Short mmCIF file of C-alpha atoms in Angstrom, two decimals:
data_model
loop_
_atom_site.label_atom_id
_atom_site.label_comp_id
_atom_site.label_asym_id
_atom_site.label_seq_id
_atom_site.Cartn_x
_atom_site.Cartn_y
_atom_site.Cartn_z
CA UNK A 1 46.28 47.37 6.04
CA UNK A 2 44.32 49.59 7.86
CA UNK A 3 46.97 52.60 7.49
CA UNK A 4 46.16 52.09 3.73
CA UNK A 5 42.38 53.24 4.19
CA UNK A 6 43.58 56.43 5.82
CA UNK A 7 46.14 57.05 3.41
CA UNK A 8 46.88 59.08 0.83
CA UNK A 9 46.75 56.26 -1.98
CA UNK A 10 43.72 55.34 -1.06
CA UNK A 11 41.80 59.04 -1.37
CA UNK A 12 43.39 58.95 -4.55
CA UNK A 13 42.03 55.68 -5.54
CA UNK A 14 38.50 56.96 -4.30
CA UNK A 15 38.71 59.85 -6.34
CA UNK A 16 39.62 57.83 -9.50
CA UNK A 17 36.74 55.68 -8.89
CA UNK A 18 34.33 59.16 -8.33
CA UNK A 19 35.79 60.01 -11.86
CA UNK A 20 34.57 57.19 -13.01
CA UNK A 21 31.22 57.34 -11.58
CA UNK A 22 30.89 60.81 -13.19
CA UNK A 23 31.73 59.07 -16.74
CA UNK A 24 28.84 56.62 -16.22
CA UNK A 25 26.61 59.19 -14.58
CA UNK A 26 27.44 61.85 -17.83
CA UNK A 27 27.19 58.62 -19.89
CA UNK A 28 23.52 57.44 -18.80
CA UNK A 29 22.27 61.00 -18.39
CA UNK A 30 23.13 62.60 -21.80
CA UNK A 31 23.41 59.24 -24.06
CA UNK A 32 26.33 60.39 -26.03
CA UNK A 33 30.08 59.59 -24.60
CA UNK A 34 33.35 60.96 -25.63
CA UNK A 35 35.04 58.66 -23.36
CA UNK A 36 33.24 55.61 -25.32
CA UNK A 37 34.22 57.47 -28.54
CA UNK A 38 37.93 58.16 -27.65
CA UNK A 39 38.03 54.26 -26.43
CA UNK A 40 36.42 53.61 -29.58
CA UNK A 41 38.36 55.33 -31.81
CA UNK A 42 41.64 53.35 -30.09
CA UNK A 43 40.23 49.80 -30.41
CA UNK A 44 38.71 49.85 -34.27
CA UNK A 45 41.48 49.29 -35.70
CA UNK A 46 42.69 46.39 -33.64
CA UNK A 47 39.45 45.31 -33.94
CA UNK A 48 39.48 45.02 -37.73
CA UNK A 49 42.44 43.18 -37.66
CA UNK A 50 41.50 40.57 -35.38
CA UNK A 51 37.78 40.32 -36.96
CA UNK A 52 39.70 39.70 -40.22
CA UNK A 53 42.03 37.12 -38.74
CA UNK A 54 39.43 34.94 -36.24
CA UNK A 55 36.98 35.31 -39.90
CA UNK A 56 39.78 33.26 -41.85
CA UNK A 57 40.96 31.11 -39.39
CA UNK A 58 37.15 30.15 -39.24
CA UNK A 59 36.07 29.72 -42.51
CA UNK A 60 39.41 27.41 -43.14
CA UNK A 61 38.14 25.28 -39.74
CA UNK A 62 34.21 25.66 -40.96
CA UNK A 63 35.62 23.60 -44.45
CA UNK A 64 37.37 21.25 -43.03
CA UNK A 65 34.87 20.30 -40.45
CA UNK A 66 31.69 20.94 -42.28
CA UNK A 67 32.10 19.19 -45.81
CA UNK A 68 29.52 16.68 -45.53
CA UNK A 69 26.73 19.28 -44.87
CA UNK A 70 27.94 21.11 -47.68
CA UNK A 71 27.83 18.89 -49.60
CA UNK A 72 24.31 17.69 -48.91
CA UNK A 73 23.55 21.24 -48.67
CA UNK A 74 24.80 21.56 -52.37
CA UNK A 75 22.45 18.74 -53.47
CA UNK A 76 19.38 20.52 -51.89
CA UNK A 77 20.44 23.76 -53.38
CA UNK A 78 20.44 22.62 -57.08
CA UNK A 79 17.17 20.93 -56.51
CA UNK A 80 15.49 24.14 -55.27
CA UNK A 81 17.20 26.33 -58.25
CA UNK A 82 15.32 24.13 -60.97
CA UNK A 83 12.41 24.50 -59.35
CA UNK A 84 12.71 28.16 -58.83
CA UNK A 85 14.22 28.73 -62.73
CA UNK A 86 10.47 26.99 -63.40
CA UNK A 87 8.69 29.23 -61.43
CA UNK A 88 11.11 32.40 -63.09
CA UNK A 89 9.34 31.91 -66.47
CA UNK A 90 6.04 32.49 -64.37
CA UNK A 91 7.20 35.61 -62.52
CA UNK A 92 8.47 37.45 -65.48
CA UNK A 93 5.21 37.29 -67.42
CA UNK A 94 3.71 38.65 -64.29
CA UNK A 95 6.11 41.32 -64.16
CA UNK A 96 5.15 42.19 -67.74
CA UNK A 97 1.85 42.42 -67.12
CA UNK A 98 2.58 44.34 -63.73
CA UNK A 99 4.22 46.92 -66.30
CA UNK A 100 1.79 47.67 -68.55
CA UNK A 101 -1.41 47.85 -65.38
CA UNK A 102 1.27 50.75 -64.09
CA UNK A 103 1.14 52.69 -67.23
CA UNK A 104 -2.50 52.08 -67.52
CA UNK A 105 -3.49 53.51 -63.96
CA UNK A 106 0.02 55.90 -63.97
CA UNK A 107 1.24 55.20 -60.87
CA UNK A 108 4.46 56.69 -59.81
CA UNK A 109 7.86 54.51 -59.63
CA UNK A 110 8.30 52.98 -56.58
CA UNK A 111 12.26 54.32 -56.24
CA UNK A 112 11.86 55.78 -52.75
CA UNK A 113 14.83 57.98 -53.33
CA UNK A 114 17.22 56.18 -50.91
CA UNK A 115 20.59 57.70 -50.12
CA UNK A 116 23.47 54.81 -49.08
CA UNK A 117 26.03 55.67 -46.91
CA UNK A 118 29.75 54.21 -48.12
CA UNK A 119 30.59 50.47 -47.81
CA UNK A 120 30.62 49.70 -43.71
CA UNK A 121 33.47 47.13 -42.79
CA UNK A 122 31.68 45.23 -39.57
CA UNK A 123 34.79 45.25 -37.58
CA UNK A 124 33.61 43.68 -34.53
CA UNK A 125 30.84 41.85 -32.88
CA UNK A 126 29.45 43.07 -28.93
CA UNK A 127 30.54 40.88 -26.57
CA UNK A 128 28.30 38.73 -24.98
CA UNK A 129 25.29 40.11 -26.72
CA UNK A 130 22.77 36.94 -27.99
CA UNK A 131 20.64 39.67 -30.21
CA UNK A 132 24.26 39.44 -32.53
CA UNK A 133 24.74 43.38 -32.45
CA UNK A 134 27.63 44.69 -34.54
CA UNK A 135 30.32 47.30 -34.88
CA UNK A 136 31.03 49.32 -38.06
CA UNK A 137 33.45 51.49 -39.25
CA UNK A 138 31.34 54.53 -39.98
CA UNK A 139 30.72 57.18 -37.92
CA UNK A 140 29.35 60.26 -37.52
CA UNK A 141 31.89 62.06 -39.65
CA UNK A 142 30.65 59.77 -42.16
CA UNK A 143 27.13 60.81 -41.85
CA UNK A 144 25.64 58.45 -39.72
CA UNK A 145 23.03 59.21 -37.16
CA UNK A 146 21.05 57.21 -34.72
CA UNK A 147 18.23 54.80 -36.46
CA UNK A 148 19.08 55.17 -39.66
CA UNK A 149 18.39 51.53 -41.36
CA UNK A 150 21.12 49.34 -42.14
CA UNK A 151 20.88 46.92 -45.38
CA UNK A 152 22.55 44.68 -47.48
CA UNK A 153 21.28 43.76 -51.18
CA UNK A 154 19.24 40.75 -49.33
CA UNK A 155 17.18 42.93 -47.16
CA UNK A 156 16.87 44.90 -43.59
CA UNK A 157 19.68 43.87 -41.47
CA UNK A 158 18.86 46.53 -38.62
CA UNK A 159 18.98 49.46 -37.28
CA UNK A 160 22.26 51.84 -36.13
CA UNK A 161 21.40 52.52 -32.27
CA UNK A 162 24.58 53.89 -31.20
CA UNK A 163 26.73 56.61 -33.43
CA UNK A 164 29.89 57.33 -32.21
CA UNK A 165 32.63 59.79 -33.86
CA UNK A 166 34.53 57.03 -36.11
CA UNK A 167 32.24 53.74 -35.54
CA UNK A 168 28.68 53.13 -34.90
CA UNK A 169 26.81 50.15 -32.93
CA UNK A 170 24.01 48.42 -35.38
CA UNK A 171 21.37 46.60 -33.15
CA UNK A 172 19.85 43.38 -35.75
CA UNK A 173 16.05 43.18 -35.89
CA UNK A 174 15.53 40.31 -34.06
CA UNK A 175 16.80 42.62 -30.57
CA UNK A 176 13.84 43.41 -28.18
CA UNK A 177 14.73 47.31 -28.84
CA UNK A 178 13.39 47.28 -31.88
CA UNK A 179 10.01 47.16 -33.36
CA UNK A 180 8.46 47.92 -37.36
CA UNK A 181 5.68 48.06 -39.09
CA UNK A 182 5.64 44.69 -41.47
CA UNK A 183 3.61 43.30 -43.96
CA UNK A 184 3.19 39.96 -45.96
CA UNK A 185 3.90 40.67 -49.90
CA UNK A 186 1.75 37.14 -50.54
CA UNK A 187 -1.28 38.31 -48.55
CA UNK A 188 -0.71 41.95 -47.45
CA UNK A 189 -1.25 41.32 -44.10
CA UNK A 190 -0.03 43.25 -41.45
CA UNK A 191 1.84 43.10 -37.94
CA UNK A 192 4.54 45.05 -35.84
CA UNK A 193 8.12 42.61 -35.70
CA UNK A 194 9.39 41.90 -31.99
CA UNK A 195 12.29 40.27 -30.67
CA UNK A 196 13.06 39.17 -26.95
CA UNK A 197 15.96 36.95 -25.62
CA UNK A 198 14.51 33.57 -25.90
CA UNK A 199 13.81 33.99 -29.27
CA UNK A 200 16.97 35.15 -30.64
CA UNK A 201 18.61 32.15 -29.04
CA UNK A 202 15.97 30.31 -31.49
CA UNK A 203 17.11 32.70 -34.31
CA UNK A 204 13.82 34.11 -35.30
CA UNK A 205 11.66 37.03 -33.93
CA UNK A 206 8.34 37.87 -33.61
CA UNK A 207 5.19 39.65 -35.57
CA UNK A 208 2.81 40.56 -33.24
CA UNK A 209 -1.05 41.78 -33.90
CA UNK A 210 -2.03 39.86 -36.85
CA UNK A 211 -5.46 38.81 -37.37
CA UNK A 212 -7.42 35.73 -36.09
CA UNK A 213 -7.96 34.98 -40.15
CA UNK A 214 -4.78 36.03 -41.19
CA UNK A 215 -3.36 33.39 -44.08
CA UNK A 216 0.02 33.95 -43.75
CA UNK A 217 1.97 30.07 -44.73
CA UNK A 218 5.49 29.39 -43.46
CA UNK A 219 7.87 30.64 -46.12
CA UNK A 220 6.06 33.85 -46.81
CA UNK A 221 8.04 36.38 -47.19
CA UNK A 222 7.76 39.34 -44.87
CA UNK A 223 8.72 43.51 -46.10
CA UNK A 224 8.95 46.60 -44.14
CA UNK A 225 5.62 48.69 -44.54
CA UNK A 226 7.26 52.37 -44.38
CA UNK A 227 5.03 53.49 -42.84
CA UNK A 228 6.65 54.53 -39.26
CA UNK A 229 9.19 57.27 -41.29
CA UNK A 230 11.87 54.65 -39.75
CA UNK A 231 12.69 52.79 -42.72
CA UNK A 232 11.59 52.93 -46.35
CA UNK A 233 8.78 50.63 -47.57
CA UNK A 234 9.59 47.33 -48.90
CA UNK A 235 12.77 46.10 -47.79
CA UNK A 236 12.76 42.04 -47.39
CA UNK A 237 12.51 41.78 -43.25
CA UNK A 238 12.48 37.77 -42.84
CA UNK A 239 10.38 34.71 -43.34
CA UNK A 240 7.55 33.17 -41.97
CA UNK A 241 8.08 30.05 -40.02
CA UNK A 242 5.23 29.19 -37.68
CA UNK A 243 2.04 30.68 -36.17
CA UNK A 244 0.58 30.54 -33.02
CA UNK A 245 -2.70 32.03 -31.13
CA UNK A 246 -1.42 34.37 -29.16
CA UNK A 247 -2.31 34.18 -25.37
CA UNK A 248 -4.63 36.55 -25.63
CA UNK A 249 -7.07 34.65 -27.83
CA UNK A 250 -7.56 38.42 -29.50
CA UNK A 251 -4.89 37.85 -32.47
CA UNK A 252 -2.24 35.49 -34.09
CA UNK A 253 1.31 35.70 -33.59
CA UNK A 254 4.03 34.72 -36.11
CA UNK A 255 7.80 33.89 -35.83
CA UNK A 256 10.18 34.84 -38.39
CA UNK A 257 13.54 33.84 -39.67
CA UNK A 258 15.58 37.12 -40.21
CA UNK A 259 16.49 37.21 -44.28
CA UNK A 260 20.29 38.46 -42.93
CA UNK A 261 22.26 36.04 -40.49
CA UNK A 262 24.14 39.10 -39.13
CA UNK A 263 26.62 36.72 -37.52
CA UNK A 264 28.37 36.20 -41.49
CA UNK A 265 27.74 39.71 -42.29
CA UNK A 266 31.10 41.60 -43.41
CA UNK A 267 29.85 44.35 -44.93
CA UNK A 268 26.41 46.26 -44.72
CA UNK A 269 24.77 50.12 -45.82
CA UNK A 270 23.33 52.54 -44.10
CA UNK A 271 20.15 53.99 -45.90
CA UNK A 272 21.41 57.82 -44.88
CA UNK A 273 18.17 59.37 -46.20
CA UNK A 274 15.17 58.29 -48.12
CA UNK A 275 11.85 59.85 -49.35
CA UNK A 276 9.31 60.02 -46.20
CA UNK A 277 12.31 59.97 -43.70
CA UNK A 278 10.73 61.04 -40.33
CA UNK A 279 7.04 61.21 -41.48
CA UNK A 280 5.40 58.31 -40.14
CA UNK A 281 3.50 57.46 -36.87
CA UNK A 282 6.24 58.09 -34.83
CA UNK A 283 7.16 61.13 -36.08
CA UNK A 284 3.47 62.47 -35.55
CA UNK A 285 3.62 61.76 -32.29
CA UNK B 1 82.16 45.73 -2.72
CA UNK B 2 79.78 48.23 -4.48
CA UNK B 3 76.42 47.51 -5.71
CA UNK B 4 75.38 48.64 -9.03
CA UNK B 5 71.97 49.40 -9.98
CA UNK B 6 72.25 48.09 -13.84
CA UNK B 7 74.58 46.27 -15.93
CA UNK B 8 76.23 48.17 -18.92
CA UNK B 9 73.82 47.51 -22.12
CA UNK B 10 70.39 47.43 -19.92
CA UNK B 11 67.57 50.23 -20.39
CA UNK B 12 67.70 52.93 -17.69
CA UNK B 13 64.62 52.24 -15.05
CA UNK B 14 62.46 54.47 -16.13
CA UNK B 15 62.53 53.36 -19.77
CA UNK B 16 61.91 49.86 -18.30
CA UNK B 17 59.02 50.61 -16.37
CA UNK B 18 57.29 52.34 -19.04
CA UNK B 19 58.08 49.53 -21.05
CA UNK B 20 56.17 47.30 -18.79
CA UNK B 21 53.32 49.70 -18.57
CA UNK B 22 52.88 49.77 -22.61
CA UNK B 23 53.16 45.83 -22.34
CA UNK B 24 49.99 45.87 -20.33
CA UNK B 25 48.54 48.32 -21.47
CA UNK B 26 49.42 46.95 -25.34
CA UNK B 27 47.38 43.78 -23.54
CA UNK B 28 44.41 45.17 -22.23
CA UNK B 29 43.66 46.79 -25.75
CA UNK B 30 44.80 43.23 -27.29
CA UNK B 31 42.60 41.00 -25.27
CA UNK B 32 39.12 43.99 -25.57
CA UNK B 33 39.61 43.94 -29.64
CA UNK B 34 39.59 40.28 -29.63
CA UNK B 35 36.81 40.25 -27.50
CA UNK B 36 34.58 41.66 -30.78
CA UNK B 37 36.18 38.87 -33.11
CA UNK B 38 33.20 36.50 -34.31
CA UNK B 39 33.22 33.80 -32.03
CA UNK B 40 35.30 35.13 -29.54
CA UNK B 41 33.01 37.18 -27.47
CA UNK B 42 33.81 34.76 -24.22
CA UNK B 43 37.05 36.64 -23.77
CA UNK B 44 34.99 40.03 -22.62
CA UNK B 45 35.60 38.71 -18.79
CA UNK B 46 39.32 37.82 -19.17
CA UNK B 47 39.61 42.02 -18.58
CA UNK B 48 38.97 40.86 -15.57
CA UNK B 49 42.07 38.34 -14.24
CA UNK B 50 44.36 40.42 -16.30
CA UNK B 51 43.77 44.29 -14.72
CA UNK B 52 43.90 41.84 -11.10
CA UNK B 53 47.40 40.22 -12.41
CA UNK B 54 48.42 43.59 -12.93
CA UNK B 55 47.03 44.63 -9.44
CA UNK B 56 48.88 41.92 -7.95
CA UNK B 57 52.09 42.61 -9.33
CA UNK B 58 52.17 46.30 -9.30
CA UNK B 59 51.56 49.61 -7.05
CA UNK B 60 47.82 50.84 -6.22
CA UNK B 61 47.42 54.22 -8.15
CA UNK B 62 48.38 52.75 -11.78
CA UNK B 63 47.32 49.34 -11.22
CA UNK B 64 43.60 51.21 -10.31
CA UNK B 65 44.26 53.72 -13.39
CA UNK B 66 44.91 50.03 -15.53
CA UNK B 67 41.58 48.61 -14.02
CA UNK B 68 39.66 52.13 -14.77
CA UNK B 69 41.27 52.10 -18.55
CA UNK B 70 40.29 48.21 -18.82
CA UNK B 71 36.99 48.71 -17.76
CA UNK B 72 36.15 51.33 -19.67
CA UNK B 73 37.17 49.20 -22.71
CA UNK B 74 35.06 46.39 -21.15
CA UNK B 75 32.25 48.59 -21.39
CA UNK B 76 32.67 49.85 -24.93
CA UNK B 77 33.23 46.28 -26.14
CA UNK B 78 29.90 45.37 -24.63
CA UNK B 79 27.97 48.03 -25.01
CA UNK B 80 27.30 48.35 -21.43
CA UNK B 81 26.91 51.88 -19.52
CA UNK B 82 30.75 54.15 -19.54
CA UNK B 83 31.88 53.56 -16.43
CA UNK B 84 30.36 50.64 -14.96
CA UNK B 85 33.03 48.33 -15.21
CA UNK B 86 35.76 50.80 -15.00
CA UNK B 87 34.21 51.51 -11.96
CA UNK B 88 34.30 48.32 -10.56
CA UNK B 89 37.67 47.20 -12.15
CA UNK B 90 39.29 50.43 -10.72
CA UNK B 91 38.26 49.91 -6.94
CA UNK B 92 39.02 46.07 -7.44
CA UNK B 93 42.30 46.50 -8.89
CA UNK B 94 43.54 49.17 -6.01
CA UNK B 95 42.06 47.41 -3.28
CA UNK B 96 43.43 44.04 -4.64
CA UNK B 97 47.12 45.81 -5.00
CA UNK B 98 47.07 46.99 -1.90
CA UNK B 99 45.93 43.79 -0.08
CA UNK B 100 49.01 41.84 -1.71
CA UNK B 101 51.42 44.19 -0.89
CA UNK B 102 50.36 44.24 2.70
CA UNK B 103 49.08 41.28 3.67
CA UNK B 104 49.02 38.63 0.86
CA UNK B 105 51.91 36.16 -0.55
CA UNK B 106 52.20 37.13 -4.29
CA UNK B 107 51.41 33.77 -4.81
CA UNK B 108 49.01 31.87 -7.46
CA UNK B 109 46.39 30.54 -4.74
CA UNK B 110 45.46 34.68 -3.59
CA UNK B 111 45.31 35.61 -6.57
CA UNK B 112 42.76 32.82 -8.37
CA UNK B 113 40.99 33.11 -4.79
CA UNK B 114 40.69 37.05 -5.34
CA UNK B 115 39.44 36.01 -9.48
CA UNK B 116 36.66 33.87 -8.68
CA UNK B 117 35.72 36.25 -5.76
CA UNK B 118 35.55 39.30 -8.26
CA UNK B 119 34.43 37.74 -11.29
CA UNK B 120 31.30 36.28 -9.62
CA UNK B 121 30.97 39.66 -8.26
CA UNK B 122 31.02 41.09 -11.76
CA UNK B 123 28.88 38.11 -13.10
CA UNK B 124 26.06 39.06 -10.75
CA UNK B 125 26.14 42.72 -11.21
CA UNK B 126 26.21 42.03 -14.98
CA UNK B 127 23.19 39.96 -15.22
CA UNK B 128 21.30 42.15 -12.11
CA UNK B 129 22.11 45.23 -13.49
CA UNK B 130 21.30 44.28 -17.48
CA UNK B 131 19.20 41.16 -17.16
CA UNK B 132 17.58 41.04 -13.69
CA UNK B 133 16.19 44.25 -12.63
CA UNK B 134 14.26 44.91 -16.69
CA UNK B 135 12.45 40.67 -16.00
CA UNK B 136 13.94 40.32 -19.78
CA UNK B 137 11.99 37.07 -21.24
CA UNK B 138 15.02 34.81 -21.95
CA UNK B 139 17.08 36.16 -19.38
CA UNK B 140 18.65 32.68 -17.58
CA UNK B 141 19.03 31.94 -21.48
CA UNK B 142 21.31 34.87 -21.73
CA UNK B 143 22.90 33.83 -18.23
CA UNK B 144 23.61 30.03 -19.91
CA UNK B 145 24.97 30.96 -22.79
CA UNK B 146 27.02 34.44 -22.32
CA UNK B 147 27.58 35.48 -19.52
CA UNK B 148 28.37 31.92 -17.78
CA UNK B 149 30.72 30.96 -20.05
CA UNK B 150 32.44 34.14 -20.08
CA UNK B 151 33.09 34.12 -16.41
CA UNK B 152 34.18 30.31 -16.63
CA UNK B 153 36.34 31.00 -19.39
CA UNK B 154 38.14 34.08 -17.77
CA UNK B 155 38.63 32.21 -14.32
CA UNK B 156 40.03 29.33 -16.31
CA UNK B 157 42.88 31.73 -18.09
CA UNK B 158 43.75 33.68 -15.06
CA UNK B 159 46.75 31.33 -14.31
CA UNK B 160 48.19 31.85 -17.21
CA UNK B 161 47.59 35.51 -17.23
CA UNK B 162 49.19 35.59 -13.85
CA UNK B 163 52.11 33.90 -15.34
CA UNK B 164 52.86 36.03 -18.04
CA UNK B 165 52.08 39.36 -15.65
CA UNK B 166 54.90 37.89 -13.57
CA UNK B 167 56.86 37.31 -16.33
CA UNK B 168 56.35 40.58 -17.98
CA UNK B 169 57.76 41.96 -14.23
CA UNK B 170 60.38 39.99 -14.06
CA UNK B 171 62.13 40.81 -17.53
CA UNK B 172 61.18 44.52 -17.13
CA UNK B 173 62.72 44.54 -13.51
CA UNK B 174 66.01 46.13 -13.09
CA UNK B 175 68.49 44.06 -12.60
CA UNK B 176 71.09 44.60 -9.59
CA UNK B 177 74.62 43.26 -10.30
CA UNK B 178 77.76 43.15 -7.45
CA UNK B 179 81.03 44.01 -8.43
CA UNK B 180 84.00 43.22 -6.68
CA UNK B 181 86.56 45.66 -6.40
CA UNK B 182 90.13 44.80 -6.58
CA UNK B 183 92.25 44.01 -3.87
CA UNK B 184 94.54 46.30 -2.31
CA UNK B 185 97.55 44.78 -1.74
CA UNK B 186 99.06 47.41 0.31
CA UNK B 187 96.42 46.37 3.44
CA UNK B 188 98.25 43.70 5.65
CA UNK B 189 95.94 40.62 5.99
CA UNK B 190 95.72 39.05 9.36
#
């Protein structure tokens, strides 16, 4: 065995290790990596197939195992639907009044000029990630760039945090890497979203810097403020689940569940451009 | 008696070798891709016993190369710094291959001892560099819910991978046969 360490083979192995160390250094310093891009391009087609098969098997097993739960949930949702239908009548009259007020004051439309990518398929999830980040089948060649918001029709999912040529990595809003300005639709109070591993395990994220006298209640809807220039305003982010006084005693901290459960996503859209992109506080800094 | 390297109908030795390494490579790709399927992320650490099983039955340099490639695939699917796992597996596979060629017997016990030690080492490195040094809140939750189950699954499935790789090697081995030439009647037998 001692001879092995002085042999040519060991020196070649050390050279290979040096090569991989160089790849690691390059990836760390440049933030981009053609090697990852190439490996991902090979893995993507197989990921897509294995993801489809796994989803199909999981859905069949889920139907069998959880039939009772689905029956109860169906009953509960029917009752909620009846309640919401009654509220809809009020909503329509308020909306009409709002439109009339807009005409009177001469407000511009709320269209933020969003430009969407082609529908992106979720081809796989990052292994061993509590935040639930996932890969999509669109990359730099499709016009995706870093920190583009990712949405579905129900609201904001997260942001693109890594872009390769043929695929991208999306990090959900619950991640500790992301923070955005949010405000409550009902009360207008603002805060900053923040995630952690502990909260992600419970499926929530925190909303920091809420005023001590905030009027938020459980169920209040949070939307993006749009002030950062990273994401258009008005996208649904989540719902408040609870409130607590911050450790400093100077503000309140809210806890919110994301509007979208990233674990069940199959298709998403990336907002590649919108009015006011890059013009927020971060851009000015 | 004459020794032939293969019987008629068998693939030539280089083709068998190429087929063997193609099987190993496809197994690495399949394992890495399946670990990104929903609910299957516990497979991410299975690339470690897979690379080590290949190293047990192969030469040092090819094992190190496959280990490095498997490590790169693991880095991509786990969203880690490219080269982190590649460096670890390249060195580990090369050394394990040398150990099994020179010191150890190619049996399950020695292989499992190496798998347990190297998986534990990788688990520690993963936890330390991605959670520990940053002192992330809830890092023990990540260890309990994600990293430890993956490591335990990798160790649990290692025997199956060992026998699968051994079977692949045996099926793609060059078979040697003996041919006995016809007796020459003119030779006097004593």
